[in-house]
PDB file of C-alpha atoms in Angstrom:
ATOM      1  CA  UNK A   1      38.010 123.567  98.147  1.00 95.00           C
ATOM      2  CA  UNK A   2      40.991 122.689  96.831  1.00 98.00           C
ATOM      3  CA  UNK A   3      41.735 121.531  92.540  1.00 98.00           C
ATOM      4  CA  UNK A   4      44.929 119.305  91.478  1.00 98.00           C
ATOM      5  CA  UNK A   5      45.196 118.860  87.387  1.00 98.00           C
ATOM      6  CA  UNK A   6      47.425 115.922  86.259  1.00 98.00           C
ATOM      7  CA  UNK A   7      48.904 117.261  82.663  1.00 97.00           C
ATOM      8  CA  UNK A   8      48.965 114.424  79.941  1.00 97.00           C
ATOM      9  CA  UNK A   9      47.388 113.987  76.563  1.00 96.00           C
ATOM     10  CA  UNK A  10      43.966 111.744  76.508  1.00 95.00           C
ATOM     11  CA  UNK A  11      44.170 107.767  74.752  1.00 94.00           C
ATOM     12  CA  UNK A  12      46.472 104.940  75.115  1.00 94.00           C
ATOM     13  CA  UNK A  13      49.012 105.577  72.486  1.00 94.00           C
ATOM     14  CA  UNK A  14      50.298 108.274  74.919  1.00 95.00           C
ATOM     15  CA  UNK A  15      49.222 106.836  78.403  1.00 93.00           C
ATOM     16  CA  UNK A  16      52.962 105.828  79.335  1.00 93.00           C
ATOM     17  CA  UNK A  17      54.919 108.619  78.057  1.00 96.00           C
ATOM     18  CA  UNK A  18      56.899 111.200  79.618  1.00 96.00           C
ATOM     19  CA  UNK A  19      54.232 113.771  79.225  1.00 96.00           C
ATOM     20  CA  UNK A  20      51.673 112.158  80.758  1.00 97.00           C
ATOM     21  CA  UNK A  21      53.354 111.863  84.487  1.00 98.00           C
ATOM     22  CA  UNK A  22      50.866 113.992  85.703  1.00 98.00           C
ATOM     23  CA  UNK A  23      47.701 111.734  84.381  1.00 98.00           C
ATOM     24  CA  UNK A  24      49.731 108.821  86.177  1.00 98.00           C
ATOM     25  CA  UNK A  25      50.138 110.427  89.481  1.00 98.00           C
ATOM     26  CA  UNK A  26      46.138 111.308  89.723  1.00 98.00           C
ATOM     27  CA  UNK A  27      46.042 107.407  88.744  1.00 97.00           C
ATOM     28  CA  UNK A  28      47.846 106.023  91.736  1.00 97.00           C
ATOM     29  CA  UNK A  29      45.002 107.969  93.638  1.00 95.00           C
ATOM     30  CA  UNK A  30      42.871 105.654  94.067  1.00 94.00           C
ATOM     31  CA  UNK A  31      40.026 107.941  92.491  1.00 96.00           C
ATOM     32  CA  UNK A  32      37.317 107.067  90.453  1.00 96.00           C
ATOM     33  CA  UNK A  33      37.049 109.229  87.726  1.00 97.00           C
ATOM     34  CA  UNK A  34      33.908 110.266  85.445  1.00 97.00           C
ATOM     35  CA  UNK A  35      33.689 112.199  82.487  1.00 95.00           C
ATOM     36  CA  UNK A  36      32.637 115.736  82.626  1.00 90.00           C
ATOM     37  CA  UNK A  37      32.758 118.065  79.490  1.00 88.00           C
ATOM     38  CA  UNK A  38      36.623 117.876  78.128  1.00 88.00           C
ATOM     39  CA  UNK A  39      37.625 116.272  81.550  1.00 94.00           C
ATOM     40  CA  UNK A  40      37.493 112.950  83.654  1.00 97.00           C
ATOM     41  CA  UNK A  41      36.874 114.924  87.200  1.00 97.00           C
ATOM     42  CA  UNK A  42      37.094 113.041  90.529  1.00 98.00           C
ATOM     43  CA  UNK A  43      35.767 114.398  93.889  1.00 97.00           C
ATOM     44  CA  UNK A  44      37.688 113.187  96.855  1.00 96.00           C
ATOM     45  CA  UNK A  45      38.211 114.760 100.548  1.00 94.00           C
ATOM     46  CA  UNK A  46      41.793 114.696 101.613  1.00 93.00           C
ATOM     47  CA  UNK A  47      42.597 115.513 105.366  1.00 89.00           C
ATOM     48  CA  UNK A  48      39.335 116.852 105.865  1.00 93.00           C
ATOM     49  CA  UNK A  49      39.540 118.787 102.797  1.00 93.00           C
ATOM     50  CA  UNK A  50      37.074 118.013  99.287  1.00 96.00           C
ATOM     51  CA  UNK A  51      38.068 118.757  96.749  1.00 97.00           C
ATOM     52  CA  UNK A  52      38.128 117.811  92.504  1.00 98.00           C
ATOM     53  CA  UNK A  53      41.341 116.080  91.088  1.00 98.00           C
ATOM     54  CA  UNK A  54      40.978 116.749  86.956  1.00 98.00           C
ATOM     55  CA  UNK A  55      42.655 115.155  84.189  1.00 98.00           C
ATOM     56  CA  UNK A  56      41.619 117.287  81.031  1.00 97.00           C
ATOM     57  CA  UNK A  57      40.942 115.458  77.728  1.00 96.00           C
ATOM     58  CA  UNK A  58      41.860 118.676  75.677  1.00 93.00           C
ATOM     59  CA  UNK A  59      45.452 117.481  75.047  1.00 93.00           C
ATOM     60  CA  UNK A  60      48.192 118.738  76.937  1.00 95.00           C
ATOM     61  CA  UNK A  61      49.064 122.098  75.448  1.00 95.00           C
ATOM     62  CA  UNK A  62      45.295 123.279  75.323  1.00 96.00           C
ATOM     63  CA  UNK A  63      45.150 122.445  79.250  1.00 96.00           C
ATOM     64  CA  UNK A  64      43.262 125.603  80.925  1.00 97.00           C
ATOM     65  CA  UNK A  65      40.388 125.325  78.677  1.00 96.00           C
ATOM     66  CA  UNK A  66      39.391 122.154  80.958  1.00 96.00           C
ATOM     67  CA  UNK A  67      41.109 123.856  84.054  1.00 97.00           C
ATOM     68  CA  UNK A  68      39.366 127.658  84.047  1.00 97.00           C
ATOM     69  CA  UNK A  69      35.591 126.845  83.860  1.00 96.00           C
ATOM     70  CA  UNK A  70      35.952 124.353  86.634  1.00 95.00           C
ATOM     71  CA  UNK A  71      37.924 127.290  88.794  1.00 97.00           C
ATOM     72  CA  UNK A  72      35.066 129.476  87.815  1.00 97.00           C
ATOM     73  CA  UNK A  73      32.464 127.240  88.488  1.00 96.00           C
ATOM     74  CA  UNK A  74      33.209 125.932  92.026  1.00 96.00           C
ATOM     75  CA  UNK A  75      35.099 129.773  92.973  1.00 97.00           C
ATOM     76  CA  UNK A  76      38.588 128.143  93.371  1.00 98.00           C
ATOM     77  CA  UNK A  77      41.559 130.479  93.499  1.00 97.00           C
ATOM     78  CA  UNK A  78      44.362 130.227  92.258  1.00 97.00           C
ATOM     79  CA  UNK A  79      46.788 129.378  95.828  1.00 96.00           C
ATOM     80  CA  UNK A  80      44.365 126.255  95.806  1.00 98.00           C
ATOM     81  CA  UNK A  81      44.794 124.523  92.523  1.00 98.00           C
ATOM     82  CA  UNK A  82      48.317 122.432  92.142  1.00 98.00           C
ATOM     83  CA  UNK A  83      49.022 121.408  88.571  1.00 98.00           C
ATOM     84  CA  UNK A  84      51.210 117.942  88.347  1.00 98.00           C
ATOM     85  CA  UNK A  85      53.431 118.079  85.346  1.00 98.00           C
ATOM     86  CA  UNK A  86      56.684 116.738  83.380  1.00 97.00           C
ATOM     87  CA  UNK A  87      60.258 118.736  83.701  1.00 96.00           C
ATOM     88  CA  UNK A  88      62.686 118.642  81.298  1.00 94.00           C
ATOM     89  CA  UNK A  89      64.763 120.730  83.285  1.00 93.00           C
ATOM     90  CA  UNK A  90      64.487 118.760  86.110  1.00 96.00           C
ATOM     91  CA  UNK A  91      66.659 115.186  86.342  1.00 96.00           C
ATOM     92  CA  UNK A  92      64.397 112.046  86.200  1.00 97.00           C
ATOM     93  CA  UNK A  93      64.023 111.113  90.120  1.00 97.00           C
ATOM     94  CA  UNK A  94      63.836 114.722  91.167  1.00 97.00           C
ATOM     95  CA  UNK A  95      60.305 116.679  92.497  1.00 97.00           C
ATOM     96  CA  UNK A  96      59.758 120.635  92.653  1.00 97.00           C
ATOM     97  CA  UNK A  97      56.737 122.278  94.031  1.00 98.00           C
ATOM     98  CA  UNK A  98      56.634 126.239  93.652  1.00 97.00           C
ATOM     99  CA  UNK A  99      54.070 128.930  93.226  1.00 97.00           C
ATOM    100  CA  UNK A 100      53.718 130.983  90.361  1.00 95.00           C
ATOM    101  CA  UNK A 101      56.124 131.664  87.964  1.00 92.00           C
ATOM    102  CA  UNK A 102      56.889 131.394  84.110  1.00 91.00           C
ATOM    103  CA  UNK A 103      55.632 128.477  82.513  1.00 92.00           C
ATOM    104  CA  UNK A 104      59.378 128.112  81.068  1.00 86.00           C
ATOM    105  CA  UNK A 105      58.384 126.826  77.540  1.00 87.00           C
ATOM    106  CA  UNK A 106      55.562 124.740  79.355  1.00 93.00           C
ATOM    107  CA  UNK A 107      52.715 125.028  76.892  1.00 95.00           C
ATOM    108  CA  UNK A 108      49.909 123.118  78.956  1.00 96.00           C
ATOM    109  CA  UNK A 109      51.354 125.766  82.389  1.00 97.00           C
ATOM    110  CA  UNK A 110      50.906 128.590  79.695  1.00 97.00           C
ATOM    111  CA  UNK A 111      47.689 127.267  78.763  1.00 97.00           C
ATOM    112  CA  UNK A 112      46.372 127.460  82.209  1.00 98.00           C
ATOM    113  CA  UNK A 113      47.982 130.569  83.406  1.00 98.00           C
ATOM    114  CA  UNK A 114      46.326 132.363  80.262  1.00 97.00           C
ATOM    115  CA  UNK A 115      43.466 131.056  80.755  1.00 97.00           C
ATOM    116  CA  UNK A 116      42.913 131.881  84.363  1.00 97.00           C
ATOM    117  CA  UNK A 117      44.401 135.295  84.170  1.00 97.00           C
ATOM    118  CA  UNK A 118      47.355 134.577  86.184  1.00 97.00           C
ATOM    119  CA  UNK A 119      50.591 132.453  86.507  1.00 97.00           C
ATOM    120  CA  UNK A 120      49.905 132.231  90.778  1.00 97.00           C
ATOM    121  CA  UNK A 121      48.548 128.680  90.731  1.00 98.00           C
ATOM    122  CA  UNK A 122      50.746 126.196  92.473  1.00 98.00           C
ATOM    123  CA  UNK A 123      52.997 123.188  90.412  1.00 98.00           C
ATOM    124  CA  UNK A 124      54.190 120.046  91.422  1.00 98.00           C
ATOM    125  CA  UNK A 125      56.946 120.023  88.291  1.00 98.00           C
ATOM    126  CA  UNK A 126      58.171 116.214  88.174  1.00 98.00           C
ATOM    127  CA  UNK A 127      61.845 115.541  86.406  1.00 97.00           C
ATOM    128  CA  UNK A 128      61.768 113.226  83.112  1.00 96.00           C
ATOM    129  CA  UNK A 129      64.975 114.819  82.106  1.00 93.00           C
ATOM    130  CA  UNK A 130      66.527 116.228  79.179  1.00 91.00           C
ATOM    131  CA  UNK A 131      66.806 115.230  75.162  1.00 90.00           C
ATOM    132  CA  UNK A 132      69.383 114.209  73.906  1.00 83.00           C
ATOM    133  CA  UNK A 133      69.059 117.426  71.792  1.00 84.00           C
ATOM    134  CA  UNK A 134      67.394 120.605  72.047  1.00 77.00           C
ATOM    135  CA  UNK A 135      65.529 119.932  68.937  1.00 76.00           C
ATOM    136  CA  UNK A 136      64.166 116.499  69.876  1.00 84.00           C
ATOM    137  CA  UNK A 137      61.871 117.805  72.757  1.00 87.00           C
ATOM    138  CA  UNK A 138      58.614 117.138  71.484  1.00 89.00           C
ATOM    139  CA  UNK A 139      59.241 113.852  70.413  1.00 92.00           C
ATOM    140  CA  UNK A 140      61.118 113.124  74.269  1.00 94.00           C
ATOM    141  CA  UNK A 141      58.332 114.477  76.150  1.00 94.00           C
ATOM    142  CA  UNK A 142      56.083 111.932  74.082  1.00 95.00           C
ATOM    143  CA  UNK A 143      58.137 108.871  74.691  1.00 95.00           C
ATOM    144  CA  UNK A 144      57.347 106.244  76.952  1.00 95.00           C
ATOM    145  CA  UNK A 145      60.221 106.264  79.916  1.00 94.00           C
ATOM    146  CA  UNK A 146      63.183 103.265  78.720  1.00 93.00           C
ATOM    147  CA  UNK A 147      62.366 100.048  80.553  1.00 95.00           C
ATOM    148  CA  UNK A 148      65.447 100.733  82.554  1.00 95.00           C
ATOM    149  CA  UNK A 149      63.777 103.891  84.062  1.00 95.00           C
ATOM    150  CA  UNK A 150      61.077 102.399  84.902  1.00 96.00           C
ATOM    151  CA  UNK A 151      61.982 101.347  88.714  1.00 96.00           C
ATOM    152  CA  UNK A 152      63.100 104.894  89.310  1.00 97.00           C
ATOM    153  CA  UNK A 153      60.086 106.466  87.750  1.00 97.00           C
ATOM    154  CA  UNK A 154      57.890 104.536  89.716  1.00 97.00           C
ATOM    155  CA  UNK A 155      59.421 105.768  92.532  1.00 97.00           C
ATOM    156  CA  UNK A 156      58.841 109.188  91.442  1.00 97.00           C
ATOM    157  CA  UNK A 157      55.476 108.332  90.428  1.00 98.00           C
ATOM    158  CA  UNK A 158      54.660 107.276  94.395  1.00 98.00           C
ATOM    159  CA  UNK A 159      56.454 110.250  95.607  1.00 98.00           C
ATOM    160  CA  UNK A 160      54.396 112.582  93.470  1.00 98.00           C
ATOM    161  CA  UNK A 161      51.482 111.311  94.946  1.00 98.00           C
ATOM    162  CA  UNK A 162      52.442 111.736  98.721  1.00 98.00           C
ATOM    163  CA  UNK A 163      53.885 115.109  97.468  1.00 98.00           C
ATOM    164  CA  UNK A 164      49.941 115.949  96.101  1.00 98.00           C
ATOM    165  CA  UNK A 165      48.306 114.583  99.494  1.00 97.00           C
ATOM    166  CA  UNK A 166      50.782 116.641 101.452  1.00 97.00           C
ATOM    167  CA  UNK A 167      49.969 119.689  99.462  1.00 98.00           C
ATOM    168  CA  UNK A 168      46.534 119.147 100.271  1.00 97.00           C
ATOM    169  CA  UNK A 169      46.764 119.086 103.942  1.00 96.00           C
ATOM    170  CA  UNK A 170      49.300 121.086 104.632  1.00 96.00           C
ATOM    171  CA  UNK A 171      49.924 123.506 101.873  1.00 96.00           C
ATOM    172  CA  UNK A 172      52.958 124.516  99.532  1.00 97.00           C
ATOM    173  CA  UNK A 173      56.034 125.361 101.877  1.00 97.00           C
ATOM    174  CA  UNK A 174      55.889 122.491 104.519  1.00 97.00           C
ATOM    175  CA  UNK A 175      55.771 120.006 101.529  1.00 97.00           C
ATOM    176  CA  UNK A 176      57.817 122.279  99.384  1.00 98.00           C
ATOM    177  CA  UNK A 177      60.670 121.753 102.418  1.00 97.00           C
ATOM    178  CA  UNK A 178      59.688 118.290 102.561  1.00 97.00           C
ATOM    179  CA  UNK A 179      59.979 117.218  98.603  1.00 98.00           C
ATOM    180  CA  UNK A 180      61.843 119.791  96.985  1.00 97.00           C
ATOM    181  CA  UNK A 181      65.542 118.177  98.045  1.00 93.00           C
ATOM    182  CA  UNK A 182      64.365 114.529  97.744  1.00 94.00           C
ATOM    183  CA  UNK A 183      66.383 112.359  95.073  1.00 95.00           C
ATOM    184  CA  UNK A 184      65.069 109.264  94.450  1.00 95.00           C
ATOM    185  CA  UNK A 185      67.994 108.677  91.993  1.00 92.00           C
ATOM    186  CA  UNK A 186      70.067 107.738  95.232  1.00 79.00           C
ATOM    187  CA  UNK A 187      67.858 104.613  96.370  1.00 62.00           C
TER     188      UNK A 187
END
């Protein structure tokens, strides 16, 4: 069994910002969602595969405390939950899927990792880009993409999703060699 959690923050005020790129890739699914405890949950095989696709309601930086109990409950490990979230150090029109690592000033990753007891769950980090300050980072990741960026995030948006399906059937390095050196910024 296999668990993918789109990051975002629950309502509509934020349902088009940057941080919620993860929410909107688990939209494009196709899925149909239903509320469960702190979480809209859909179950969904892929490839032969069920499996839950999550999008907590616990806000964004309190993430694992949707994301842990469900692990628990249905005995997912870690190598088989991909979490779909916004990079600032990543260029709008660029994907990244890796294993593990440091959450890298990611609250909702750190959220997760801490909650589950390790960092070894898999990410699908998707570029938004950076502020045009350091100190303006909060209030970039919760701004809606210009309406200029739109086209490209879109494209993004539809990559993300083939990148989650492809994770799903084939695991992280055939889609991490796949994804991981796609612009979309070049057409």
């Amino acid at each position: 069994m296999f668990l993918v959690v789109g990051q975002g923050n629950p309502g509509e005020a934020y349902a088009r910002t940057r941080h919620n790129v993860g929410f909107m890739v688990l939209d494009r699914m196709g899925l149909a969602f239903w509320r469960k405890g702190e979480a809209l949950l859909a179950e969904a095989e892929v490839g032969g595969r069920r499996g839950l696709f999550l999008k907590p309601l616990t806000y964004y930086n309190l993430t694992g405390q949707a994301v842990a109990p469900l692990a628990r409950f249905y005995k997912i490990p870690p190598e088989r939950i991909l979490v779909v979230h916004d990079e600032m150090d990543l260029p709008l029109g660029r994907l990244r899927l890796k294993a593990g690592g440091s959450p890298a000033g990611n609250r909702g990753v750190a959220s997760i990792a801490l909650a589950l007891g390790t960092p070894a769950f898999h990410r699908l980090r998707i570029g938004i880009g950076k502020p045009p300050a350091k100190e303006l980072g909060a209030q970039y990741v919760l701004s809606p993409f210009a309406e200029e960026e739109w086209p490209l995030a879109e494209r993004v948006l539809s990559a993300a999703k083939e990148a989650v399906l492809c994770w799903v059937r084939e695991g992280l390095l055939p889609c991490a060699q796949r994804f991981n050196g796609l612009d979309l910024r070049q057409g």
